[in-house]
PDB file of C-alpha atoms in Angstrom:
ATOM      1  CA  MET A 981      31.823 -10.318 -18.400  1.00 74.00           C
ATOM      2  CA  THR A 982      28.191  -9.380 -17.828  1.00 79.00           C
ATOM      3  CA  PRO A 983      27.636  -6.875 -15.017  1.00 81.00           C
ATOM      4  CA  GLU A 984      25.539  -8.045 -12.097  1.00 84.00           C
ATOM      5  CA  ILE A 985      22.029  -6.620 -12.043  1.00 79.00           C
ATOM      6  CA  ARG A 986      20.721  -5.937  -8.574  1.00 78.00           C
ATOM      7  CA  ARG A 987      17.355  -4.563  -7.489  1.00 76.00           C
ATOM      8  CA  ILE A 988      17.797  -1.514  -5.301  1.00 81.00           C
ATOM      9  CA  GLY A 989      15.088  -0.960  -2.696  1.00 85.00           C
ATOM     10  CA  ALA A 990      13.343   2.406  -2.715  1.00 88.00           C
ATOM     11  CA  PHE A 991      14.437   3.054   0.883  1.00 87.00           C
ATOM     12  CA  GLU A 992      17.985   1.733   0.479  1.00 88.00           C
ATOM     13  CA  GLY A 993      20.583   4.339   1.395  1.00 86.00           C
ATOM     14  CA  LEU A 994      18.069   6.612   3.132  1.00 87.00           C
ATOM     15  CA  PRO A 995      18.463   7.548   6.799  1.00 86.00           C
ATOM     16  CA  ALA A 996      16.849   4.984   9.085  1.00 83.00           C
ATOM     17  CA  PHE A 997      13.494   5.838  10.615  1.00 86.00           C
ATOM     18  CA  PRO A 998      14.025   6.719  14.305  1.00 84.00           C
ATOM     19  CA  ALA A 999      12.164   3.720  15.747  1.00 72.00           C
ATOM     20  CA  THR A1000      10.821   4.131  19.246  1.00 80.00           C
ATOM     21  CA  SER A1001       8.585   2.064  21.456  1.00 82.00           C
ATOM     22  CA  ARG A1002       5.702   4.298  20.338  1.00 93.00           C
ATOM     23  CA  VAL A1003       6.083   4.276  16.538  1.00 96.00           C
ATOM     24  CA  LYS A1004       8.179   2.622  13.849  1.00 94.00           C
ATOM     25  CA  ALA A1005       8.226   2.537  10.056  1.00 95.00           C
ATOM     26  CA  VAL A1006       9.519  -0.501   8.188  1.00 95.00           C
ATOM     27  CA  PRO A1007       9.681  -0.905   4.395  1.00 95.00           C
ATOM     28  CA  THR A1008       7.498  -3.728   3.090  1.00 95.00           C
ATOM     29  CA  GLY A1009      10.271  -4.908   0.817  1.00 91.00           C
ATOM     30  CA  PRO A1010       9.538  -5.917  -2.758  1.00 93.00           C
ATOM     31  CA  LEU A1011       5.986  -7.074  -3.437  1.00 96.00           C
ATOM     32  CA  ALA A1012       3.945  -7.921  -6.518  1.00 97.00           C
ATOM     33  CA  ARG A1013       1.532  -5.076  -7.210  1.00 98.00           C
ATOM     34  CA  ILE A1014      -1.114  -5.244  -9.922  1.00 98.00           C
ATOM     35  CA  LEU A1015      -3.650  -2.512 -10.636  1.00 98.00           C
ATOM     36  CA  PHE A1016      -6.837  -4.216 -11.847  1.00 98.00           C
ATOM     37  CA  ARG A1017      -9.875  -2.545 -13.389  1.00 98.00           C
ATOM     38  CA  GLY A1018     -12.966  -4.384 -14.521  1.00 97.00           C
ATOM     39  CA  SER A1019     -16.697  -5.001 -14.171  1.00 96.00           C
ATOM     40  CA  PRO A1020     -18.266  -6.691 -11.126  1.00 95.00           C
ATOM     41  CA  ALA A1021     -18.346  -9.970 -13.072  1.00 95.00           C
ATOM     42  CA  ALA A1022     -14.652  -9.630 -13.921  1.00 97.00           C
ATOM     43  CA  ALA A1023     -13.877  -8.796 -10.290  1.00 97.00           C
ATOM     44  CA  ALA A1024     -15.669 -11.943  -9.149  1.00 96.00           C
ATOM     45  CA  ALA A1025     -13.630 -14.034 -11.595  1.00 97.00           C
ATOM     46  CA  VAL A1026     -10.404 -12.360 -10.479  1.00 97.00           C
ATOM     47  CA  SER A1027     -11.262 -12.987  -6.806  1.00 96.00           C
ATOM     48  CA  ALA A1028     -11.308 -16.723  -7.502  1.00 95.00           C
ATOM     49  CA  ALA A1029      -8.172 -16.648  -9.669  1.00 96.00           C
ATOM     50  CA  PHE A1030      -6.209 -14.331  -7.352  1.00 97.00           C
ATOM     51  CA  GLY A1031      -7.119 -16.217  -4.203  1.00 96.00           C
ATOM     52  CA  ALA A1032      -8.156 -13.157  -2.186  1.00 97.00           C
ATOM     53  CA  PRO A1033     -11.563 -11.472  -2.343  1.00 97.00           C
ATOM     54  CA  LEU A1034     -11.952  -8.274  -4.335  1.00 97.00           C
ATOM     55  CA  SER A1035     -14.298  -6.371  -2.046  1.00 96.00           C
ATOM     56  CA  THR A1036     -17.437  -4.866  -3.495  1.00 94.00           C
ATOM     57  CA  VAL A1037     -17.792  -2.784  -0.327  1.00 96.00           C
ATOM     58  CA  PRO A1038     -16.157   0.622  -0.879  1.00 97.00           C
ATOM     59  CA  MET A1039     -12.834   1.299   0.811  1.00 98.00           C
ATOM     60  CA  ARG A1040     -12.309  -2.247   2.110  1.00 98.00           C
ATOM     61  CA  ALA A1041      -9.464  -4.699   1.692  1.00 98.00           C
ATOM     62  CA  GLY A1042      -9.806  -8.433   1.216  1.00 97.00           C
ATOM     63  CA  GLU A1043      -7.026 -10.778   2.334  1.00 97.00           C
ATOM     64  CA  ALA A1044      -6.216 -14.462   1.979  1.00 97.00           C
ATOM     65  CA  GLY A1045      -3.121 -16.594   1.597  1.00 94.00           C
ATOM     66  CA  GLY A1046      -0.605 -13.771   1.858  1.00 95.00           C
ATOM     67  CA  ARG A1047      -2.370 -11.719  -0.792  1.00 98.00           C
ATOM     68  CA  ALA A1048      -4.542  -8.618  -0.510  1.00 98.00           C
ATOM     69  CA  ALA A1049      -6.955  -6.745  -2.763  1.00 98.00           C
ATOM     70  CA  LEU A1050      -7.494  -3.085  -1.875  1.00 98.00           C
ATOM     71  CA  TRP A1051     -10.678  -1.424  -3.205  1.00 98.00           C
ATOM     72  CA  LEU A1052      -9.712   1.885  -4.838  1.00 98.00           C
ATOM     73  CA  GLY A1053     -12.867   2.643  -6.807  1.00 96.00           C
ATOM     74  CA  PRO A1054     -16.074   1.045  -8.094  1.00 95.00           C
ATOM     75  CA  ASP A1055     -14.108  -0.841 -10.751  1.00 97.00           C
ATOM     76  CA  GLU A1056     -10.509  -0.616  -9.436  1.00 98.00           C
ATOM     77  CA  TRP A1057      -8.410  -2.675  -7.015  1.00 98.00           C
ATOM     78  CA  LEU A1058      -4.744  -2.787  -6.058  1.00 98.00           C
ATOM     79  CA  LEU A1059      -3.727  -6.453  -5.859  1.00 98.00           C
ATOM     80  CA  ILE A1060      -0.741  -7.166  -3.615  1.00 98.00           C
ATOM     81  CA  GLY A1061       1.138 -10.456  -3.553  1.00 98.00           C
ATOM     82  CA  ARG A1062       4.531 -11.805  -2.619  1.00 97.00           C
ATOM     83  CA  ASP A1063       7.636 -10.722  -4.504  1.00 95.00           C
ATOM     84  CA  GLY A1064       7.997 -12.602  -7.780  1.00 95.00           C
ATOM     85  CA  GLU A1065       4.280 -13.397  -8.155  1.00 97.00           C
ATOM     86  CA  GLY A1066       3.459 -10.579 -10.568  1.00 97.00           C
ATOM     87  CA  GLU A1067       3.623 -12.598 -13.783  1.00 97.00           C
ATOM     88  CA  ALA A1068       1.637 -15.475 -12.262  1.00 97.00           C
ATOM     89  CA  ILE A1069      -1.052 -13.065 -11.043  1.00 98.00           C
ATOM     90  CA  LEU A1070      -1.301 -11.442 -14.487  1.00 98.00           C
ATOM     91  CA  ALA A1071      -1.542 -14.886 -16.129  1.00 97.00           C
ATOM     92  CA  ALA A1072      -4.262 -15.952 -13.672  1.00 97.00           C
ATOM     93  CA  ILE A1073      -6.244 -12.795 -14.429  1.00 97.00           C
ATOM     94  CA  ALA A1074      -5.866 -13.281 -18.200  1.00 97.00           C
ATOM     95  CA  GLY A1075      -7.065 -16.877 -17.871  1.00 97.00           C
ATOM     96  CA  ALA A1076     -10.039 -15.986 -15.684  1.00 97.00           C
ATOM     97  CA  VAL A1077     -11.472 -12.916 -17.426  1.00 96.00           C
ATOM     98  CA  ALA A1078     -12.697 -12.990 -21.020  1.00 93.00           C
ATOM     99  CA  GLU A1079     -14.366  -9.579 -21.074  1.00 94.00           C
ATOM    100  CA  PRO A1080     -12.561  -6.224 -21.422  1.00 95.00           C
ATOM    101  CA  HIS A1081     -10.483  -5.334 -18.359  1.00 96.00           C
ATOM    102  CA  SER A1082      -7.149  -3.843 -17.398  1.00 97.00           C
ATOM    103  CA  ALA A1083      -4.393  -5.480 -15.361  1.00 98.00           C
ATOM    104  CA  VAL A1084      -1.148  -3.521 -15.060  1.00 97.00           C
ATOM    105  CA  ASP A1085       1.966  -4.466 -13.113  1.00 97.00           C
ATOM    106  CA  VAL A1086       2.851  -1.406 -10.988  1.00 97.00           C
ATOM    107  CA  GLY A1087       5.388  -3.197  -8.800  1.00 94.00           C
ATOM    108  CA  HIS A1088       8.224  -1.187 -10.346  1.00 92.00           C
ATOM    109  CA  ARG A1089       6.432   2.095  -9.606  1.00 94.00           C
ATOM    110  CA  ASN A1090       5.075   1.535  -6.094  1.00 96.00           C
ATOM    111  CA  THR A1091       6.753   0.918  -2.786  1.00 96.00           C
ATOM    112  CA  GLY A1092       5.399   0.445   0.695  1.00 97.00           C
ATOM    113  CA  LEU A1093       5.941   1.084   4.377  1.00 97.00           C
ATOM    114  CA  ILE A1094       4.362  -0.385   7.472  1.00 97.00           C
ATOM    115  CA  LEU A1095       3.803   2.289  10.122  1.00 97.00           C
ATOM    116  CA  SER A1096       2.966   0.825  13.514  1.00 97.00           C
ATOM    117  CA  GLY A1097       2.862   1.616  17.191  1.00 96.00           C
ATOM    118  CA  ALA A1098       0.748   3.442  19.732  1.00 96.00           C
ATOM    119  CA  ARG A1099       1.444   6.814  18.052  1.00 96.00           C
ATOM    120  CA  ALA A1100       1.041   5.688  14.428  1.00 97.00           C
ATOM    121  CA  VAL A1101      -2.272   7.570  14.068  1.00 98.00           C
ATOM    122  CA  ASP A1102      -0.738  10.764  15.486  1.00 97.00           C
ATOM    123  CA  VAL A1103       2.218  10.535  13.099  1.00 96.00           C
ATOM    124  CA  LEU A1104      -0.059   9.987  10.098  1.00 98.00           C
ATOM    125  CA  ASN A1105      -2.354  12.847  11.111  1.00 97.00           C
ATOM    126  CA  ALA A1106       0.599  15.237  10.923  1.00 96.00           C
ATOM    127  CA  GLY A1107       0.049  15.180   7.163  1.00 97.00           C
ATOM    128  CA  CYS A1108      -3.013  13.079   6.363  1.00 98.00           C
ATOM    129  CA  PRO A1109      -6.401  14.868   6.317  1.00 96.00           C
ATOM    130  CA  LEU A1110      -8.449  11.748   7.128  1.00 97.00           C
ATOM    131  CA  ASP A1111     -10.188  11.101  10.425  1.00 97.00           C
ATOM    132  CA  LEU A1112      -8.258   8.007  11.531  1.00 98.00           C
ATOM    133  CA  HIS A1113     -10.319   7.328  14.642  1.00 97.00           C
ATOM    134  CA  PRO A1114     -11.269   3.615  14.608  1.00 97.00           C
ATOM    135  CA  SER A1115     -14.965   4.518  14.294  1.00 98.00           C
ATOM    136  CA  ALA A1116     -14.276   6.484  11.093  1.00 98.00           C
ATOM    137  CA  PHE A1117     -11.388   4.424   9.659  1.00 98.00           C
ATOM    138  CA  PRO A1118     -11.647   0.892  11.091  1.00 98.00           C
ATOM    139  CA  VAL A1119      -9.345  -2.084  10.612  1.00 98.00           C
ATOM    140  CA  GLY A1120      -9.647  -3.345   7.024  1.00 98.00           C
ATOM    141  CA  MET A1121     -10.411   0.070   5.535  1.00 98.00           C
ATOM    142  CA  CYS A1122      -8.273   1.418   2.688  1.00 98.00           C
ATOM    143  CA  THR A1123      -8.342   4.513   0.516  1.00 98.00           C
ATOM    144  CA  ARG A1124      -6.351   6.868  -1.641  1.00 98.00           C
ATOM    145  CA  THR A1125      -5.367   9.990   0.265  1.00 98.00           C
ATOM    146  CA  LEU A1126      -2.497  12.410   0.797  1.00 98.00           C
ATOM    147  CA  LEU A1127       0.420  12.341   3.193  1.00 98.00           C
ATOM    148  CA  GLY A1128       1.907  15.795   3.076  1.00 97.00           C
ATOM    149  CA  LYS A1129       2.157  16.436  -0.651  1.00 96.00           C
ATOM    150  CA  ALA A1130       2.350  12.819  -1.775  1.00 98.00           C
ATOM    151  CA  GLU A1131      -0.566  10.692  -2.953  1.00 98.00           C
ATOM    152  CA  ILE A1132      -0.696   7.394  -1.075  1.00 98.00           C
ATOM    153  CA  VAL A1133      -2.942   4.401  -0.564  1.00 98.00           C
ATOM    154  CA  LEU A1134      -3.535   3.927   3.152  1.00 98.00           C
ATOM    155  CA  TRP A1135      -4.710   0.591   4.555  1.00 98.00           C
ATOM    156  CA  ARG A1136      -5.404   0.022   8.243  1.00 98.00           C
ATOM    157  CA  GLN A1137      -4.268  -3.518   9.026  1.00 98.00           C
ATOM    158  CA  ALA A1138      -4.699  -3.357  12.818  1.00 98.00           C
ATOM    159  CA  ALA A1139      -5.629  -0.733  15.406  1.00 97.00           C
ATOM    160  CA  ASP A1140      -2.024   0.495  15.471  1.00 97.00           C
ATOM    161  CA  ARG A1141      -0.696  -0.759  12.104  1.00 98.00           C
ATOM    162  CA  PHE A1142      -0.987   0.905   8.688  1.00 98.00           C
ATOM    163  CA  HIS A1143       0.255  -0.180   5.269  1.00 98.00           C
ATOM    164  CA  ILE A1144       1.241   2.865   3.191  1.00 98.00           C
ATOM    165  CA  GLU A1145       1.646   2.479  -0.584  1.00 98.00           C
ATOM    166  CA  GLY A1146       3.260   5.284  -2.534  1.00 97.00           C
ATOM    167  CA  TRP A1147       5.179   5.925  -5.692  1.00 97.00           C
ATOM    168  CA  ARG A1148       8.787   4.823  -5.495  1.00 95.00           C
ATOM    169  CA  SER A1149      10.010   8.309  -6.445  1.00 95.00           C
ATOM    170  CA  PHE A1150       8.323   9.671  -3.297  1.00 97.00           C
ATOM    171  CA  ALA A1151      10.045   7.193  -0.939  1.00 96.00           C
ATOM    172  CA  PRO A1152      12.600   9.704   0.427  1.00 96.00           C
ATOM    173  CA  TYR A1153       9.866  12.307   0.946  1.00 96.00           C
ATOM    174  CA  LEU A1154       7.471   9.887   2.664  1.00 97.00           C
ATOM    175  CA  LEU A1155      10.103   8.443   4.993  1.00 96.00           C
ATOM    176  CA  GLY A1156      11.435  11.913   5.820  1.00 95.00           C
ATOM    177  CA  PHE A1157       7.939  13.273   6.455  1.00 96.00           C
ATOM    178  CA  LEU A1158       7.062  10.395   8.790  1.00 96.00           C
ATOM    179  CA  ALA A1159      10.407  10.632  10.609  1.00 94.00           C
ATOM    180  CA  GLU A1160       9.898  14.362  11.206  1.00 94.00           C
ATOM    181  CA  ALA A1161       6.349  13.810  12.427  1.00 94.00           C
ATOM    182  CA  ALA A1162       7.561  11.047  14.785  1.00 93.00           C
ATOM    183  CA  ARG A1163      10.313  13.160  16.378  1.00 90.00           C
ATOM    184  CA  GLU A1164       8.117  14.314  19.243  1.00 88.00           C
ATOM    185  CA  TYR A1165       7.475  10.688  20.238  1.00 86.00           C
ATOM    186  CA  ALA A1166      11.160   9.699  20.395  1.00 79.00           C
TER     187      ALA A1166
END
């Protein structure tokens, strides 16, 4: 008899985030995550093949059809798609780009949380050094930064909604840090 193989979520078994009317944190669940590096010409080809624009404007995300491309550097983007799309995204990239490039599936390494609510900025600023005022970090902006001692990718999806990407091994730390920072808003 073959044992059943089951994917265990990075936040499974951890204490629940103390959701309030002012702030809540919800795991994104499994997603396809591809780290792409390439020239501007390769990025343009990948935009068409991926179905979401790879921004050439620093620190901006492009979205379309349930997919997102987060600008991480002049030649680097984090491509996010629905669970199970990783192989199809990699195949589309391979078919679209003939020149040297890199496309690596990091879906096994990364995990994500959605932090939302009227106090989401205050909770993030308990451990994130960025100025998250909408004039400095508007909707659609994304960047690598720190949350406490963990490196994250932070993407502002709405005035009071942030997508946080981090390494799976930091999931307990990130959730615990955010829960502690949110305690005063309970």
